Coordinates of C-alpha atoms in Angstrom, one line a residue:
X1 CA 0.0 0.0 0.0
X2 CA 1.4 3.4 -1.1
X3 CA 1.5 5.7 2.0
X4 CA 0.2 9.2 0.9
X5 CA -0.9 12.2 2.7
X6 CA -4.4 11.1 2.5
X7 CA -4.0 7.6 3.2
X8 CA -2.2 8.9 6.5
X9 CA -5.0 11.4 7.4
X10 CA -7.7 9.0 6.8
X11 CA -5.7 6.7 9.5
X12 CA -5.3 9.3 12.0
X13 CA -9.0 9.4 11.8
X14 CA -9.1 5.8 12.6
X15 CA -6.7 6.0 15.6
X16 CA -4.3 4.3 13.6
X17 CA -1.2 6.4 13.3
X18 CA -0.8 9.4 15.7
X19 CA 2.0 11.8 14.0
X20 CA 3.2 14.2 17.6
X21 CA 5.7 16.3 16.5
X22 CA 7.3 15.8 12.9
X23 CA 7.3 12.2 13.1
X24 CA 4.9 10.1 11.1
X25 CA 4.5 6.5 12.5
X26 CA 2.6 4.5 10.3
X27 CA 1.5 0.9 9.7
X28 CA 2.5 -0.3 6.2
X29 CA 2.0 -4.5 5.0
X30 CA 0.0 -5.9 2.5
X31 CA -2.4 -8.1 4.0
X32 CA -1.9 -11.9 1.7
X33 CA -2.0 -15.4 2.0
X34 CA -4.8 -17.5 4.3
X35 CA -5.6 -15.2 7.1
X36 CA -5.0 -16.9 10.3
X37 CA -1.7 -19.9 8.7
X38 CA 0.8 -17.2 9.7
X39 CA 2.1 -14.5 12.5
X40 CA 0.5 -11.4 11.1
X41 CA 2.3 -8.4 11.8
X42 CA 2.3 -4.3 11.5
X43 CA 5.2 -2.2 11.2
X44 CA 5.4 1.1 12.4
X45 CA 8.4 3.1 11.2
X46 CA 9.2 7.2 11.4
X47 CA 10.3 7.4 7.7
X48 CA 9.6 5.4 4.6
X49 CA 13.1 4.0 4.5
X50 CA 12.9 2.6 7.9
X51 CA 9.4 1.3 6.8
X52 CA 10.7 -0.2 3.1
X53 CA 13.8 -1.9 4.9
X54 CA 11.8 -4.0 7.9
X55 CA 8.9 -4.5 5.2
X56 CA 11.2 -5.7 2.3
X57 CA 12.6 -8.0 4.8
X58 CA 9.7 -9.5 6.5
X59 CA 7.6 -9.6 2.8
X60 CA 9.3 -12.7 1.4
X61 CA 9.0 -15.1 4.3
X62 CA 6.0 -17.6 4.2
X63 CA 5.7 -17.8 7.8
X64 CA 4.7 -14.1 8.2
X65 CA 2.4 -12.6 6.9
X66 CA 2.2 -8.6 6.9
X67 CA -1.3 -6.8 8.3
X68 CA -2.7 -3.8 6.0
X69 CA -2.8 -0.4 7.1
X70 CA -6.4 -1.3 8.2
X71 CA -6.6 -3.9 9.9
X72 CA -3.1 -3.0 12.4
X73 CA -4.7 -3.2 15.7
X74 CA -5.5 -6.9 14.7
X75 CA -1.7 -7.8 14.2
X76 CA -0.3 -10.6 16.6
X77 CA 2.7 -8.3 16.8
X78 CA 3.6 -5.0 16.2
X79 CA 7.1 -3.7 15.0
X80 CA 8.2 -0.1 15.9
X81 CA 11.3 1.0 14.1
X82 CA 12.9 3.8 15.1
X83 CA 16.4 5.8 15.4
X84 CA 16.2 6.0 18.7
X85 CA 13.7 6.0 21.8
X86 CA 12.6 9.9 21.5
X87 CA 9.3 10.9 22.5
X88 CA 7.1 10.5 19.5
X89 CA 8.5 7.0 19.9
X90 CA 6.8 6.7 23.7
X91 CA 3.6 7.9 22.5
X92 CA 3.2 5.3 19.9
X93 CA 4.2 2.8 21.9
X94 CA 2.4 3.8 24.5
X95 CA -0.8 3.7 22.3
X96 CA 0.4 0.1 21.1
X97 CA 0.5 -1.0 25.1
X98 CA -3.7 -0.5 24.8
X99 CA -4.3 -2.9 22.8
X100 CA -3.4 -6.3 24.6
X101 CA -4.3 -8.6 21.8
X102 CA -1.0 -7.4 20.2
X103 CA 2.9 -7.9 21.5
X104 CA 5.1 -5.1 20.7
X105 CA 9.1 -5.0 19.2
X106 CA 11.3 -2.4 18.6
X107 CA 13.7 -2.2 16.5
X108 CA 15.7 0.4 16.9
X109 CA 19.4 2.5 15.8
X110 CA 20.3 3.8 18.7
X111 CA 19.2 3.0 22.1
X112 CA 20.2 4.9 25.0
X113 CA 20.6 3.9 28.6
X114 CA 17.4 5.6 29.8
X115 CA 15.3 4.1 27.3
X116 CA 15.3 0.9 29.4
X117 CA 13.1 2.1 32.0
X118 CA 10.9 3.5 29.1
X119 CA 10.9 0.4 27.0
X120 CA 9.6 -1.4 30.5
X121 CA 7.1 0.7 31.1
X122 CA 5.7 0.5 27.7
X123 CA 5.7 -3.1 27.6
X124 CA 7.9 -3.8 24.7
X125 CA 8.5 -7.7 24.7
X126 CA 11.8 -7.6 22.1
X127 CA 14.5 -5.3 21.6
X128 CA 16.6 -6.0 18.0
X129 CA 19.1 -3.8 17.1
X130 CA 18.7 -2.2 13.6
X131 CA 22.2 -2.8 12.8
X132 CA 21.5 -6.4 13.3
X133 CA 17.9 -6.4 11.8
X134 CA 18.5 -9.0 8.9
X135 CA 15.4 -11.3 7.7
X136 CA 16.3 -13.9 10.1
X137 CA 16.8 -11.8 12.8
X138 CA 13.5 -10.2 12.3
X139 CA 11.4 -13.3 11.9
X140 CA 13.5 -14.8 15.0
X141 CA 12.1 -11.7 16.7
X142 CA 8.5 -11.9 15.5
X143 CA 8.0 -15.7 16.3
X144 CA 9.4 -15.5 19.6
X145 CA 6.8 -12.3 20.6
X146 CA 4.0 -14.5 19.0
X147 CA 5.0 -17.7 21.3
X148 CA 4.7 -15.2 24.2
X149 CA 8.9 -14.9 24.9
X150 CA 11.1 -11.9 25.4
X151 CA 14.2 -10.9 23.2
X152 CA 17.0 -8.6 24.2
X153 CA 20.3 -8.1 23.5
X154 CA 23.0 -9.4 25.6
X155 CA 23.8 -5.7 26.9
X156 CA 20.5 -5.0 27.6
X157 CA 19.4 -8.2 29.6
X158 CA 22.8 -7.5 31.8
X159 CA 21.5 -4.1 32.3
X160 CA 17.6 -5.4 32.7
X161 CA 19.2 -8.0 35.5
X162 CA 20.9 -5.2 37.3
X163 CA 17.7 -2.8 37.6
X164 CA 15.3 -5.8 39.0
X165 CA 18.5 -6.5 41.5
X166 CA 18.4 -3.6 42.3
X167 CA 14.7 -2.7 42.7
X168 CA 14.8 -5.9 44.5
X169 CA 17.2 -4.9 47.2
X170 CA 16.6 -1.0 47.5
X171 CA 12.3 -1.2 47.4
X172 CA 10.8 -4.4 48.0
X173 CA 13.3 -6.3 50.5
X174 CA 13.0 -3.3 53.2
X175 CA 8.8 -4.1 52.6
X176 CA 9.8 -7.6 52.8
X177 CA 7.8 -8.2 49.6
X178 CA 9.4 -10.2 46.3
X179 CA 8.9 -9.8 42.8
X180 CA 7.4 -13.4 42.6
X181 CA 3.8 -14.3 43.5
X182 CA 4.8 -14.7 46.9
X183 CA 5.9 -12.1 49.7
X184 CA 9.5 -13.4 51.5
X185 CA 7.5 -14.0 54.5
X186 CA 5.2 -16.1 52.9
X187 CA 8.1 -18.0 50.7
X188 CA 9.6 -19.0 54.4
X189 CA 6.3 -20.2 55.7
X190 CA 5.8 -22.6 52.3
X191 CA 9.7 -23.7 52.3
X192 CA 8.8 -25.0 56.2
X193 CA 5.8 -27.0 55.3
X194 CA 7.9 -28.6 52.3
X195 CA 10.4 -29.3 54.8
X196 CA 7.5 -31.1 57.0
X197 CA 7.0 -28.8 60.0
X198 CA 3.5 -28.1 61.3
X199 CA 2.1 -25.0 62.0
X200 CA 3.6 -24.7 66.1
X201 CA 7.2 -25.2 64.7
X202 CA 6.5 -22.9 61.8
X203 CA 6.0 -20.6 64.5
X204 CA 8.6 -20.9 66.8
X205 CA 11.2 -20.9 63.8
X206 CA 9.9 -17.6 62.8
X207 CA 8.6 -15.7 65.9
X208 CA 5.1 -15.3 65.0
X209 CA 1.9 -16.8 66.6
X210 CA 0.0 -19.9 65.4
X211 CA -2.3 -18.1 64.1
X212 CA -0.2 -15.6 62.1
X213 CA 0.8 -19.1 60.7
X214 CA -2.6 -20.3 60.2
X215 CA -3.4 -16.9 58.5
X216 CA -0.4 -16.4 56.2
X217 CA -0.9 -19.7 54.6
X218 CA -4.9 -19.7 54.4
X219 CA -4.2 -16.6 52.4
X220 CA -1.5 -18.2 50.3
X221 CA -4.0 -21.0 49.4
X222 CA -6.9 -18.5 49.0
X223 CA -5.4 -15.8 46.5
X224 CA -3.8 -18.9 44.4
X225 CA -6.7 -20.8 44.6
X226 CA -4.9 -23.6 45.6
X227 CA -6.8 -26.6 47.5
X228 CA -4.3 -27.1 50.5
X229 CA -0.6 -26.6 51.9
X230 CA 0.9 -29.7 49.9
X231 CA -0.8 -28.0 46.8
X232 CA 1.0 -24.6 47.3
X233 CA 4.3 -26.6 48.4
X234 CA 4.0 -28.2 44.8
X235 CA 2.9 -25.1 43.3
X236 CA 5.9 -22.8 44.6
X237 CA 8.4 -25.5 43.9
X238 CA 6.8 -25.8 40.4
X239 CA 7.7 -21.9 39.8
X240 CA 10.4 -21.7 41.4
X241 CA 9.3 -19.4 44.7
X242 CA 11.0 -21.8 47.1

């Protein structure tokens, strides 16, 4: 589909691009093949270079098939390619976030330690590098969002790892919370039973009364709508929470 100026006005009408500042982010794929046999997918770019590269890529590969201006809110996933993580960048991804049907990518030229934070908070669920955007990168990238998995970069997962350590150690330990389903308090309580103590030893071993016991693992049960203690044993040694 041949982006014009009225093709892109039309769309704004539609919610489908949003063009904040200079920057026009726009949809572009031609929508082929038996709807439904392959990952559909939109790409959003800032320029019709950016645009022509991913789409030229991404075109010739059976297993993808590439959503019409249209129809992009219906994509499995959405690819963003950018320069770099600037504003107008946040607001379309941002817009992208609201529709949960869809993952979102970005591929991106330049990406600077702050965006990290931002690309978290937007809920991009791949990073690729545009210097390292070939076919097979990109359909890598695309099949791995569609199959509900994360990509970064090696960099950027050290750096990712370092920000929940730290989060980790400087908000939720002092709160004696955890970024898994289960606060460290209750993760202690659970790890006892596994290890076959009843509820009077729980509560010598951690200084709290029976019935702090009792009401710390009724909870547990309750909000995980699990059946009894051996069922929340199996189910935190099944994620990993003990």
């Amino acid at each position: 589909m041949t982006t014009t100026p009225e093709t892109m006005s039309r769309a704004a009408e539609r919610g489908q691009y949003r063009r904040p500042a200079k920057s026009d982010y726009s949809a572009e794929g031609s929508a082929h093949g038996t709807p439904g046999s392959r990952l559909s997918v939109a790409v959003y770019a800032e320029d019709l270079i950016l645009r022509t590269g991913v789409v030229h890529q991404l075109r010739t590969r059976p297993e993808i098939e590439l959503i019409a201006e249209s129809e992009a809110d219906q994509a499995q996933v959405s690819l963003v390619v950018v320069d770099m993580v600037d504003e107008p960048t946040v607001q379309l991804l941002h817009r992208l976030q609201r529709n949960t049907a869809t993952r979102t990518g970005l591929v991106v030229g330049f990406f600077e330690s702050g965006a990290l934070q931002t690309m978290i908070e937007c809920g991009v669920a791949a990073v690729l590098r545009r210097g390292e955007a070939d076919q097979d990168s990109l359909v890598h990238l695309v099949t791995a969002m569609a199959n509900g998995e994360g990509v970064l970069p090696g960099d950027l997962l050290g750096k990712l790892l370092t920000h929940v350590s730290s989060l980790q150690r400087t908000v939720l330990d002092p709160r004696g919370l955890s970024l898994s389903t289960l606060t460290t308090r209750e993760a202690e309580m659970i790890r006892l039973v596994s290890e076959g103590y009843g509820t009077a030893e729980i509560a010598q071993k951690t200084s709290y009364s029976e019935r702090t016991v009792k009401n710390v693992l009724h909870e547990v049960t309750t909000r995980l709508e699990l059946r009894n203690r051996a069922h929340a044993v199996g189910y935190a040694m099944r994620h990993g929470l003990i």
